[in-house]
């Protein structure tokens, strides 16, 4: 009678034992992409998969989650659930999420699928395959979760076209274009570790909690459905870095350089999340500062990096500047979005007095001193029948592509500007971190597609703002000031009708 194998051996038989080494074709020809980065791998079998999933178990598990998710989405749509959201201003946060985050899920799906073919070991190949399917599922479920809002509110259409063309979306797009243009091991550190492990909780946990708090049941349900996937992604990222560090000591300085680079690149992308959390949620769950302190400073700086010190890994370069900016980042970036709201795919608002009081409590050292005066000025202009817009186009950072509106370390009143000269041409940067990244790979970053430059060169539909917005794929009502916008008028009209119907039934 055959003896039943222990779980670990059974898993190995179902997964690792189906792998074979090529004999009639050279291994370097089968796996051509895992040698040029300088990483040394001696034993691919040392890769550990703590979840020990098989294809059959994975798909059954995901199918059960999808059944629950789509039942919620259908019920929400049938019951006119969009009217239960806290305030129509909230939808602008979801527009930015759909335009800026959902396409990144699809980009991750594409490249993890690529890695599932080109990594030598069976373990990381299958892990990359599962993550690729996860990311495709996230793309689809995010679109489905938010598609119901597209029936009622502008700005949820053309999100894929906007991702490729709109100025503020070049920040996340350039991040993934950068990662997809890297080698396989650098991609693992860029996405699997620096983004998924170090910073994904900053994106998903506070934001999905805020969706619940603001009455957005579809987004909340999607977030919880995706969270178990994210836990596997974080484990994949951590296993990736541990595997590389344990294989050869020569890998340590290479990995350290990638951590330094991709922490800063990913951190700059999360600035959009900071603006959403602090300014675009009518009901606020926590501030960007609180989330950053909990999910990065406490969990990563206080927990992860002391463990990685065993391998000779130091905290990321420029991390102290990121910590110092936690009191400033969301205010500076949302003020930028507000000034250029005429060219955004959502509407922007002046914070209400109660919201500004909340900001004062959350940011006692900075908000009243530096940012309340700006918003008071914007409100006075608004109450006089005007609207404050920046007259012109901003200079962009060559690396992260954020408009040059961020300030000098230790001086919130002075715009930071750095520059490097390469091959006779000057390139500008918003920070020491972005300049350091450029100086390591100037041949790569000189090719950046900068929206402002492209507008001036005539490559964005035409020389006027309406022509550029048409090229972006935006329509009337997508942007500008919230008060009087299409979504504002619809929200008021539908709620007035709902109140009348309720009163009629009660009578």
GROMACS .gro file of C-alpha atoms in nm:
model
  507
    1UNK     CA    1   0.000   0.000   0.000
    2UNK     CA    2   0.142   0.338  -0.104
    3UNK     CA    3   0.241   0.559   0.185
    4UNK     CA    4   0.073   0.902   0.197
    5UNK     CA    5   0.330   1.176   0.151
    6UNK     CA    6   0.364   1.461   0.402
    7UNK     CA    7   0.218   1.791   0.284
    8UNK     CA    8   0.553   1.947   0.189
    9UNK     CA    9   0.664   1.643  -0.011
   10UNK     CA   10   0.324   1.615  -0.177
   11UNK     CA   11   0.343   1.980  -0.278
   12UNK     CA   12   0.693   1.926  -0.419
   13UNK     CA   13   0.570   1.627  -0.622
   14UNK     CA   14   0.285   1.830  -0.770
   15UNK     CA   15   0.498   2.134  -0.852
   16UNK     CA   16   0.876   2.113  -0.834
   17UNK     CA   17   0.904   1.757  -0.962
   18UNK     CA   18   0.741   1.846  -1.292
   19UNK     CA   19   1.036   2.074  -1.365
   20UNK     CA   20   1.319   1.946  -1.580
   21UNK     CA   21   1.660   2.078  -1.680
   22UNK     CA   22   1.713   2.118  -2.056
   23UNK     CA   23   1.963   1.879  -2.213
   24UNK     CA   24   1.948   1.924  -2.589
   25UNK     CA   25   1.927   2.304  -2.564
   26UNK     CA   26   2.168   2.515  -2.364
   27UNK     CA   27   2.011   2.652  -2.044
   28UNK     CA   28   2.133   3.003  -2.128
   29UNK     CA   29   1.929   2.990  -2.449
   30UNK     CA   30   1.616   2.881  -2.261
   31UNK     CA   31   1.657   3.143  -1.988
   32UNK     CA   32   1.849   3.430  -2.149
   33UNK     CA   33   1.746   3.712  -1.914
   34UNK     CA   34   1.870   3.603  -1.571
   35UNK     CA   35   2.243   3.653  -1.613
   36UNK     CA   36   2.310   4.005  -1.746
   37UNK     CA   37   2.227   4.194  -1.424
   38UNK     CA   38   2.519   4.044  -1.233
   39UNK     CA   39   2.301   3.842  -0.993
   40UNK     CA   40   2.441   3.499  -0.909
   41UNK     CA   41   2.201   3.208  -0.846
   42UNK     CA   42   2.356   2.876  -0.742
   43UNK     CA   43   2.049   2.671  -0.647
   44UNK     CA   44   1.701   2.761  -0.770
   45UNK     CA   45   1.548   2.482  -0.558
   46UNK     CA   46   1.616   2.688  -0.244
   47UNK     CA   47   1.323   2.913  -0.331
   48UNK     CA   48   1.056   2.866  -0.061
   49UNK     CA   49   0.683   2.908  -0.116
   50UNK     CA   50   0.516   2.935   0.226
   51UNK     CA   51   0.164   2.919   0.076
   52UNK     CA   52   0.230   2.592  -0.113
   53UNK     CA   53  -0.047   2.653  -0.364
   54UNK     CA   54  -0.122   2.429  -0.659
   55UNK     CA   55  -0.303   2.542  -0.974
   56UNK     CA   56  -0.617   2.354  -0.869
   57UNK     CA   57  -0.625   2.498  -0.516
   58UNK     CA   58  -0.544   2.848  -0.638
   59UNK     CA   59  -0.829   2.867  -0.890
   60UNK     CA   60  -1.088   2.715  -0.654
   61UNK     CA   61  -0.994   2.968  -0.388
   62UNK     CA   62  -1.013   3.263  -0.626
   63UNK     CA   63  -1.344   3.145  -0.775
   64UNK     CA   64  -1.505   3.144  -0.431
   65UNK     CA   65  -1.388   3.501  -0.369
   66UNK     CA   66  -1.524   3.614  -0.705
   67UNK     CA   67  -1.868   3.468  -0.632
   68UNK     CA   68  -1.895   3.672  -0.314
   69UNK     CA   69  -1.757   3.988  -0.475
   70UNK     CA   70  -1.989   3.991  -0.776
   71UNK     CA   71  -2.292   3.916  -0.561
   72UNK     CA   72  -2.218   4.237  -0.370
   73UNK     CA   73  -2.160   4.437  -0.689
   74UNK     CA   74  -2.489   4.320  -0.840
   75UNK     CA   75  -2.685   4.398  -0.525
   76UNK     CA   76  -2.529   4.744  -0.499
   77UNK     CA   77  -2.613   4.828  -0.860
   78UNK     CA   78  -2.972   4.706  -0.836
   79UNK     CA   79  -3.043   4.906  -0.520
   80UNK     CA   80  -2.913   5.241  -0.653
   81UNK     CA   81  -2.629   5.211  -0.405
   82UNK     CA   82  -2.440   5.508  -0.546
   83UNK     CA   83  -2.684   5.735  -0.361
   84UNK     CA   84  -2.568   5.593  -0.026
   85UNK     CA   85  -2.212   5.723  -0.071
   86UNK     CA   86  -2.123   5.996   0.180
   87UNK     CA   87  -2.083   6.276  -0.074
   88UNK     CA   88  -2.040   6.306  -0.450
   89UNK     CA   89  -1.696   6.461  -0.393
   90UNK     CA   90  -1.582   6.111  -0.295
   91UNK     CA   91  -1.617   5.989  -0.654
   92UNK     CA   92  -1.321   6.206  -0.754
   93UNK     CA   93  -1.096   5.990  -0.540
   94UNK     CA   94  -1.226   5.683  -0.721
   95UNK     CA   95  -1.168   5.846  -1.059
   96UNK     CA   96  -0.804   5.903  -0.968
   97UNK     CA   97  -0.782   5.544  -0.839
   98UNK     CA   98  -0.927   5.406  -1.164
   99UNK     CA   99  -0.707   5.624  -1.384
  100UNK     CA  100  -0.386   5.585  -1.185
  101UNK     CA  101  -0.392   5.246  -1.011
  102UNK     CA  102  -0.596   5.007  -1.226
  103UNK     CA  103  -0.367   5.034  -1.532
  104UNK     CA  104  -0.070   4.956  -1.305
  105UNK     CA  105  -0.237   4.629  -1.205
  106UNK     CA  106  -0.252   4.535  -1.572
  107UNK     CA  107   0.111   4.633  -1.628
  108UNK     CA  108   0.212   4.412  -1.335
  109UNK     CA  109   0.005   4.125  -1.480
  110UNK     CA  110   0.193   4.149  -1.810
  111UNK     CA  111   0.540   4.144  -1.663
  112UNK     CA  112   0.480   3.878  -1.400
  113UNK     CA  113   0.349   3.660  -1.684
  114UNK     CA  114   0.677   3.730  -1.860
  115UNK     CA  115   0.873   3.629  -1.550
  116UNK     CA  116   0.670   3.308  -1.518
  117UNK     CA  117   0.833   3.203  -1.844
  118UNK     CA  118   1.183   3.344  -1.800
  119UNK     CA  119   1.281   3.264  -1.440
  120UNK     CA  120   1.490   2.946  -1.423
  121UNK     CA  121   1.340   2.789  -1.111
  122UNK     CA  122   1.002   2.616  -1.087
  123UNK     CA  123   0.921   2.781  -0.753
  124UNK     CA  124   0.956   3.146  -0.856
  125UNK     CA  125   0.802   3.072  -1.196
  126UNK     CA  126   0.482   2.943  -1.037
  127UNK     CA  127   0.477   3.226  -0.782
  128UNK     CA  128   0.510   3.478  -1.068
  129UNK     CA  129   0.231   3.301  -1.257
  130UNK     CA  130  -0.006   3.326  -0.959
  131UNK     CA  131   0.080   3.691  -0.911
  132UNK     CA  132   0.022   3.759  -1.281
  133UNK     CA  133  -0.327   3.606  -1.262
  134UNK     CA  134  -0.394   3.799  -0.940
  135UNK     CA  135  -0.304   4.128  -1.105
  136UNK     CA  136  -0.528   4.058  -1.403
  137UNK     CA  137  -0.810   3.971  -1.166
  138UNK     CA  138  -0.751   4.295  -0.975
  139UNK     CA  139  -0.769   4.492  -1.300
  140UNK     CA  140  -1.098   4.332  -1.393
  141UNK     CA  141  -1.260   4.354  -1.050
  142UNK     CA  142  -1.159   4.719  -1.005
  143UNK     CA  143  -1.315   4.804  -1.341
  144UNK     CA  144  -1.632   4.612  -1.254
  145UNK     CA  145  -1.651   4.762  -0.905
  146UNK     CA  146  -1.633   5.117  -1.043
  147UNK     CA  147  -1.823   5.067  -1.370
  148UNK     CA  148  -2.158   5.121  -1.198
  149UNK     CA  149  -2.055   5.478  -1.116
  150UNK     CA  150  -1.982   5.540  -1.484
  151UNK     CA  151  -2.359   5.530  -1.548
  152UNK     CA  152  -2.416   5.836  -1.331
  153UNK     CA  153  -2.099   6.046  -1.304
  154UNK     CA  154  -1.842   6.179  -1.553
  155UNK     CA  155  -1.472   6.100  -1.538
  156UNK     CA  156  -1.488   5.718  -1.523
  157UNK     CA  157  -1.461   5.677  -1.901
  158UNK     CA  158  -1.146   5.667  -2.116
  159UNK     CA  159  -0.932   5.581  -1.813
  160UNK     CA  160  -0.696   5.367  -2.021
  161UNK     CA  161  -0.638   5.644  -2.275
  162UNK     CA  162  -0.595   5.897  -1.995
  163UNK     CA  163  -0.335   5.676  -1.828
  164UNK     CA  164  -0.122   5.690  -2.141
  165UNK     CA  165  -0.155   6.065  -2.198
  166UNK     CA  166  -0.261   6.280  -1.900
  167UNK     CA  167   0.009   6.480  -1.723
  168UNK     CA  168  -0.042   6.371  -1.360
  169UNK     CA  169  -0.086   6.007  -1.465
  170UNK     CA  170   0.263   6.010  -1.617
  171UNK     CA  171   0.386   5.979  -1.256
  172UNK     CA  172   0.258   5.620  -1.201
  173UNK     CA  173   0.296   5.531  -1.570
  174UNK     CA  174   0.664   5.631  -1.577
  175UNK     CA  175   0.722   5.424  -1.263
  176UNK     CA  176   0.596   5.107  -1.430
  177UNK     CA  177   0.755   5.187  -1.765
  178UNK     CA  178   1.081   5.214  -1.573
  179UNK     CA  179   1.024   4.880  -1.398
  180UNK     CA  180   0.917   4.697  -1.716
  181UNK     CA  181   1.233   4.822  -1.889
  182UNK     CA  182   1.452   4.671  -1.614
  183UNK     CA  183   1.589   4.319  -1.587
  184UNK     CA  184   1.392   4.036  -1.420
  185UNK     CA  185   1.563   4.054  -1.081
  186UNK     CA  186   1.543   4.432  -1.067
  187UNK     CA  187   1.172   4.406  -1.152
  188UNK     CA  188   1.126   4.170  -0.856
  189UNK     CA  189   1.285   4.425  -0.625
  190UNK     CA  190   1.099   4.718  -0.786
  191UNK     CA  191   0.749   4.571  -0.778
  192UNK     CA  192   0.760   4.257  -0.563
  193UNK     CA  193   0.959   4.416  -0.280
  194UNK     CA  194   0.972   4.798  -0.294
  195UNK     CA  195   0.612   4.848  -0.405
  196UNK     CA  196   0.421   4.537  -0.291
  197UNK     CA  197   0.603   4.479   0.039
  198UNK     CA  198   0.726   4.819   0.152
  199UNK     CA  199   0.439   5.041   0.041
  200UNK     CA  200   0.129   4.842  -0.063
  201UNK     CA  201  -0.031   4.875   0.281
  202UNK     CA  202  -0.007   5.253   0.244
  203UNK     CA  203  -0.217   5.221  -0.071
  204UNK     CA  204  -0.472   4.953   0.007
  205UNK     CA  205  -0.543   4.936   0.379
  206UNK     CA  206  -0.629   5.301   0.461
  207UNK     CA  207  -0.798   5.355   0.127
  208UNK     CA  208  -1.025   5.052   0.138
  209UNK     CA  209  -1.115   5.137   0.497
  210UNK     CA  210  -1.202   5.486   0.376
  211UNK     CA  211  -1.420   5.335   0.102
  212UNK     CA  212  -1.619   5.155   0.371
  213UNK     CA  213  -1.641   5.468   0.586
  214UNK     CA  214  -1.769   5.669   0.288
  215UNK     CA  215  -2.035   5.417   0.189
  216UNK     CA  216  -1.857   5.277  -0.117
  217UNK     CA  217  -1.949   4.912  -0.077
  218UNK     CA  218  -1.813   4.788  -0.415
  219UNK     CA  219  -1.464   4.932  -0.358
  220UNK     CA  220  -1.456   4.811   0.001
  221UNK     CA  221  -1.556   4.459  -0.106
  222UNK     CA  222  -1.303   4.457  -0.386
  223UNK     CA  223  -1.034   4.572  -0.143
  224UNK     CA  224  -1.101   4.295   0.105
  225UNK     CA  225  -1.121   4.043  -0.179
  226UNK     CA  226  -0.782   4.158  -0.304
  227UNK     CA  227  -0.619   4.177   0.038
  228UNK     CA  228  -0.549   3.803   0.062
  229UNK     CA  229  -0.380   3.828  -0.277
  230UNK     CA  230  -0.176   4.122  -0.152
  231UNK     CA  231  -0.056   3.917   0.146
  232UNK     CA  232   0.081   3.659  -0.099
  233UNK     CA  233   0.236   3.934  -0.309
  234UNK     CA  234   0.410   4.076  -0.003
  235UNK     CA  235   0.538   3.728   0.084
  236UNK     CA  236   0.657   3.682  -0.275
  237UNK     CA  237   0.844   4.012  -0.254
  238UNK     CA  238   1.006   3.923   0.077
  239UNK     CA  239   1.100   3.576  -0.044
  240UNK     CA  240   1.248   3.730  -0.359
  241UNK     CA  241   1.488   3.951  -0.168
  242UNK     CA  242   1.582   3.683   0.086
  243UNK     CA  243   1.645   3.433  -0.192
  244UNK     CA  244   1.875   3.671  -0.380
  245UNK     CA  245   2.065   3.767  -0.066
  246UNK     CA  246   2.115   3.409   0.048
  247UNK     CA  247   2.239   3.282  -0.287
  248UNK     CA  248   2.562   3.481  -0.303
  249UNK     CA  249   2.725   3.766  -0.108
  250UNK     CA  250   2.803   3.940  -0.437
  251UNK     CA  251   2.430   4.000  -0.480
  252UNK     CA  252   2.411   4.223  -0.171
  253UNK     CA  253   2.545   4.553  -0.316
  254UNK     CA  254   2.336   4.507  -0.633
  255UNK     CA  255   2.020   4.450  -0.432
  256UNK     CA  256   2.102   4.744  -0.203
  257UNK     CA  257   2.128   4.975  -0.504
  258UNK     CA  258   1.791   4.856  -0.631
  259UNK     CA  259   1.629   4.906  -0.290
  260UNK     CA  260   1.768   5.260  -0.276
  261UNK     CA  261   1.637   5.338  -0.625
  262UNK     CA  262   1.296   5.175  -0.612
  263UNK     CA  263   1.202   5.288  -0.266
  264UNK     CA  264   1.232   5.647  -0.382
  265UNK     CA  265   1.057   5.583  -0.713
  266UNK     CA  266   0.766   5.406  -0.538
  267UNK     CA  267   0.749   5.664  -0.261
  268UNK     CA  268   0.708   5.944  -0.514
  269UNK     CA  269   0.412   5.757  -0.672
  270UNK     CA  270   0.238   5.723  -0.335
  271UNK     CA  271   0.225   6.102  -0.316
  272UNK     CA  272  -0.095   6.081  -0.522
  273UNK     CA  273  -0.238   5.851  -0.255
  274UNK     CA  274  -0.142   6.106   0.011
  275UNK     CA  275  -0.342   6.374  -0.169
  276UNK     CA  276  -0.641   6.141  -0.203
  277UNK     CA  277  -0.640   6.042   0.163
  278UNK     CA  278  -0.612   6.390   0.310
  279UNK     CA  279  -0.821   6.594   0.065
  280UNK     CA  280  -1.048   6.383  -0.156
  281UNK     CA  281  -1.234   6.181   0.109
  282UNK     CA  282  -1.538   6.357   0.261
  283UNK     CA  283  -1.516   6.127   0.564
  284UNK     CA  284  -1.156   6.078   0.663
  285UNK     CA  285  -1.029   5.764   0.835
  286UNK     CA  286  -0.667   5.858   0.897
  287UNK     CA  287  -0.423   6.111   0.766
  288UNK     CA  288  -0.135   6.036   0.533
  289UNK     CA  289   0.099   6.114   0.821
  290UNK     CA  290  -0.068   5.856   1.047
  291UNK     CA  291  -0.064   5.591   0.774
  292UNK     CA  292   0.299   5.661   0.687
  293UNK     CA  293   0.406   5.635   1.051
  294UNK     CA  294   0.216   5.310   1.105
  295UNK     CA  295   0.266   5.120   0.780
  296UNK     CA  296   0.613   5.241   0.687
  297UNK     CA  297   0.802   5.384   0.982
  298UNK     CA  298   0.678   5.136   1.242
  299UNK     CA  299   0.634   4.819   1.036
  300UNK     CA  300   0.911   4.858   0.778
  301UNK     CA  301   1.175   5.078   0.937
  302UNK     CA  302   1.115   4.937   1.284
  303UNK     CA  303   1.053   4.575   1.186
  304UNK     CA  304   1.174   4.473   0.840
  305UNK     CA  305   1.504   4.654   0.796
  306UNK     CA  306   1.651   4.548   1.131
  307UNK     CA  307   1.592   4.190   1.009
  308UNK     CA  308   1.750   4.261   0.670
  309UNK     CA  309   2.058   4.401   0.844
  310UNK     CA  310   2.154   4.037   0.902
  311UNK     CA  311   2.219   4.015   0.526
  312UNK     CA  312   2.408   4.345   0.513
  313UNK     CA  313   2.112   4.550   0.383
  314UNK     CA  314   2.071   4.909   0.505
  315UNK     CA  315   1.755   5.123   0.508
  316UNK     CA  316   1.689   5.291   0.172
  317UNK     CA  317   1.892   5.590   0.068
  318UNK     CA  318   1.703   5.921   0.113
  319UNK     CA  319   1.452   5.760   0.352
  320UNK     CA  320   1.507   6.038   0.606
  321UNK     CA  321   1.380   6.294   0.355
  322UNK     CA  322   1.066   6.086   0.299
  323UNK     CA  323   1.005   6.077   0.673
  324UNK     CA  324   1.059   6.453   0.700
  325UNK     CA  325   0.807   6.516   0.419
  326UNK     CA  326   0.516   6.335   0.589
  327UNK     CA  327   0.391   6.670   0.725
  328UNK     CA  328   0.403   6.837   0.384
  329UNK     CA  329   0.356   6.594   0.096
  330UNK     CA  330  -0.023   6.566   0.073
  331UNK     CA  331  -0.077   6.942   0.101
  332UNK     CA  332   0.177   7.030  -0.165
  333UNK     CA  333   0.053   6.774  -0.415
  334UNK     CA  334  -0.318   6.846  -0.371
  335UNK     CA  335  -0.252   7.219  -0.402
  336UNK     CA  336  -0.085   7.134  -0.734
  337UNK     CA  337  -0.383   6.926  -0.847
  338UNK     CA  338  -0.617   7.209  -0.748
  339UNK     CA  339  -0.420   7.468  -0.944
  340UNK     CA  340  -0.425   7.251  -1.256
  341UNK     CA  341  -0.778   7.117  -1.204
  342UNK     CA  342  -0.881   7.244  -1.550
  343UNK     CA  343  -0.658   6.969  -1.701
  344UNK     CA  344  -0.747   6.684  -1.463
  345UNK     CA  345  -0.995   6.401  -1.512
  346UNK     CA  346  -1.177   6.487  -1.190
  347UNK     CA  347  -1.302   6.793  -1.003
  348UNK     CA  348  -1.117   6.955  -0.713
  349UNK     CA  349  -1.249   7.145  -0.413
  350UNK     CA  350  -1.144   7.392  -0.148
  351UNK     CA  351  -1.149   7.213   0.191
  352UNK     CA  352  -1.449   7.298   0.408
  353UNK     CA  353  -1.376   7.480   0.739
  354UNK     CA  354  -1.430   7.159   0.938
  355UNK     CA  355  -1.187   6.977   0.709
  356UNK     CA  356  -0.925   7.245   0.760
  357UNK     CA  357  -0.969   7.211   1.134
  358UNK     CA  358  -0.907   6.838   1.093
  359UNK     CA  359  -0.589   6.914   0.899
  360UNK     CA  360  -0.479   7.146   1.179
  361UNK     CA  361  -0.518   6.864   1.429
  362UNK     CA  362  -0.335   6.612   1.211
  363UNK     CA  363  -0.058   6.851   1.102
  364UNK     CA  364  -0.020   7.099   1.390
  365UNK     CA  365   0.332   7.204   1.291
  366UNK     CA  366   0.265   7.283   0.926
  367UNK     CA  367  -0.097   7.323   0.813
  368UNK     CA  368  -0.198   7.648   0.982
  369UNK     CA  369   0.138   7.806   0.913
  370UNK     CA  370   0.183   7.718   0.547
  371UNK     CA  371  -0.137   7.583   0.389
  372UNK     CA  372  -0.444   7.728   0.559
  373UNK     CA  373  -0.360   8.076   0.416
  374UNK     CA  374  -0.350   7.928   0.063
  375UNK     CA  375  -0.690   7.764   0.100
  376UNK     CA  376  -0.841   8.074   0.260
  377UNK     CA  377  -0.725   8.274  -0.041
  378UNK     CA  378  -0.872   8.015  -0.280
  379UNK     CA  379  -1.204   8.026  -0.092
  380UNK     CA  380  -1.220   8.407  -0.111
  381UNK     CA  381  -1.165   8.391  -0.487
  382UNK     CA  382  -1.431   8.121  -0.516
  383UNK     CA  383  -1.684   8.317  -0.311
  384UNK     CA  384  -1.623   8.618  -0.538
  385UNK     CA  385  -1.728   8.408  -0.836
  386UNK     CA  386  -1.378   8.317  -0.955
  387UNK     CA  387  -1.155   8.014  -0.953
  388UNK     CA  388  -0.779   8.001  -0.894
  389UNK     CA  389  -0.590   7.828  -1.176
  390UNK     CA  390  -0.217   7.831  -1.249
  391UNK     CA  391  -0.150   8.032  -1.563
  392UNK     CA  392   0.092   7.817  -1.760
  393UNK     CA  393   0.248   7.474  -1.753
  394UNK     CA  394   0.478   7.348  -1.476
  395UNK     CA  395   0.833   7.222  -1.504
  396UNK     CA  396   0.847   6.845  -1.445
  397UNK     CA  397   1.103   6.630  -1.270
  398UNK     CA  398   1.293   6.425  -1.526
  399UNK     CA  399   1.281   6.114  -1.306
  400UNK     CA  400   0.949   6.095  -1.121
  401UNK     CA  401   0.766   6.344  -1.352
  402UNK     CA  402   0.593   6.522  -1.061
  403UNK     CA  403   0.559   6.898  -1.123
  404UNK     CA  404   0.837   7.090  -0.952
  405UNK     CA  405   0.623   7.207  -0.661
  406UNK     CA  406   0.784   7.012  -0.376
  407UNK     CA  407   1.007   7.200  -0.138
  408UNK     CA  408   1.359   7.198  -0.001
  409UNK     CA  409   1.428   6.966   0.294
  410UNK     CA  410   1.371   7.169   0.608
  411UNK     CA  411   1.231   7.472   0.422
  412UNK     CA  412   0.864   7.444   0.312
  413UNK     CA  413   0.876   7.792   0.158
  414UNK     CA  414   1.140   7.724  -0.109
  415UNK     CA  415   1.080   7.506  -0.417
  416UNK     CA  416   1.346   7.233  -0.446
  417UNK     CA  417   1.534   7.212  -0.772
  418UNK     CA  418   1.831   7.000  -0.868
  419UNK     CA  419   1.993   6.956  -1.207
  420UNK     CA  420   2.247   6.743  -1.391
  421UNK     CA  421   2.418   6.797  -1.723
  422UNK     CA  422   2.447   6.491  -1.945
  423UNK     CA  423   2.576   6.489  -2.300
  424UNK     CA  424   2.556   6.868  -2.311
  425UNK     CA  425   2.193   6.893  -2.201
  426UNK     CA  426   2.056   7.001  -1.862
  427UNK     CA  427   1.797   6.788  -1.681
  428UNK     CA  428   1.596   6.905  -1.378
  429UNK     CA  429   1.481   6.717  -1.068
  430UNK     CA  430   1.253   6.770  -0.770
  431UNK     CA  431   1.483   6.613  -0.511
  432UNK     CA  432   1.821   6.465  -0.431
  433UNK     CA  433   1.667   6.118  -0.466
  434UNK     CA  434   1.547   6.175  -0.824
  435UNK     CA  435   1.882   6.334  -0.922
  436UNK     CA  436   2.073   6.038  -0.773
  437UNK     CA  437   1.860   5.792  -0.972
  438UNK     CA  438   1.916   5.984  -1.297
  439UNK     CA  439   2.289   6.013  -1.244
  440UNK     CA  440   2.320   5.632  -1.216
  441UNK     CA  441   2.135   5.569  -1.546
  442UNK     CA  442   2.124   5.892  -1.748
  443UNK     CA  443   2.095   5.710  -2.082
  444UNK     CA  444   1.765   5.561  -1.964
  445UNK     CA  445   1.602   5.862  -1.803
  446UNK     CA  446   1.690   6.109  -2.076
  447UNK     CA  447   1.429   5.921  -2.285
  448UNK     CA  448   1.144   6.005  -2.045
  449UNK     CA  449   0.818   6.111  -2.214
  450UNK     CA  450   0.742   6.436  -2.030
  451UNK     CA  451   0.385   6.560  -2.092
  452UNK     CA  452   0.466   6.931  -2.070
  453UNK     CA  453   0.750   6.897  -2.319
  454UNK     CA  454   0.525   6.702  -2.554
  455UNK     CA  455   0.254   6.970  -2.535
  456UNK     CA  456   0.506   7.240  -2.625
  457UNK     CA  457   0.635   7.025  -2.911
  458UNK     CA  458   0.283   6.996  -3.054
  459UNK     CA  459   0.242   6.622  -2.992
  460UNK     CA  460  -0.071   6.637  -2.774
  461UNK     CA  461  -0.358   6.729  -3.004
  462UNK     CA  462  -0.288   7.097  -3.053
  463UNK     CA  463  -0.159   7.417  -2.891
  464UNK     CA  464  -0.473   7.512  -2.694
  465UNK     CA  465  -0.608   7.367  -2.370
  466UNK     CA  466  -0.935   7.240  -2.527
  467UNK     CA  467  -0.740   7.057  -2.797
  468UNK     CA  468  -0.510   6.896  -2.539
  469UNK     CA  469  -0.807   6.790  -2.323
  470UNK     CA  470  -0.976   6.633  -2.626
  471UNK     CA  471  -0.655   6.443  -2.700
  472UNK     CA  472  -0.649   6.331  -2.336
  473UNK     CA  473  -0.996   6.182  -2.385
  474UNK     CA  474  -1.169   6.418  -2.142
  475UNK     CA  475  -1.522   6.543  -2.187
  476UNK     CA  476  -1.723   6.837  -2.057
  477UNK     CA  477  -1.789   6.800  -1.684
  478UNK     CA  478  -1.487   6.581  -1.613
  479UNK     CA  479  -1.279   6.851  -1.448
  480UNK     CA  480  -1.261   7.196  -1.296
  481UNK     CA  481  -1.444   7.304  -0.981
  482UNK     CA  482  -1.677   7.061  -0.805
  483UNK     CA  483  -1.941   7.322  -0.713
  484UNK     CA  484  -2.177   7.343  -1.011
  485UNK     CA  485  -2.020   7.044  -1.186
  486UNK     CA  486  -2.221   6.769  -1.353
  487UNK     CA  487  -2.172   6.532  -1.062
  488UNK     CA  488  -2.266   6.804  -0.813
  489UNK     CA  489  -2.589   6.888  -1.000
  490UNK     CA  490  -2.679   6.521  -1.047
  491UNK     CA  491  -2.612   6.444  -0.682
  492UNK     CA  492  -2.838   6.724  -0.563
  493UNK     CA  493  -3.116   6.640  -0.812
  494UNK     CA  494  -3.119   6.266  -0.738
  495UNK     CA  495  -3.117   6.317  -0.364
  496UNK     CA  496  -3.400   6.570  -0.389
  497UNK     CA  497  -3.600   6.312  -0.585
  498UNK     CA  498  -3.517   6.044  -0.329
  499UNK     CA  499  -3.633   6.271  -0.044
  500UNK     CA  500  -3.961   6.340  -0.225
  501UNK     CA  501  -4.020   5.968  -0.284
  502UNK     CA  502  -3.944   5.891   0.081
  503UNK     CA  503  -4.181   6.164   0.199
  504UNK     CA  504  -4.451   6.041  -0.038
  505UNK     CA  505  -4.424   5.684   0.087
  506UNK     CA  506  -4.426   5.807   0.448
  507UNK     CA  507  -4.736   6.018   0.384
   0.00000   0.00000   0.00000
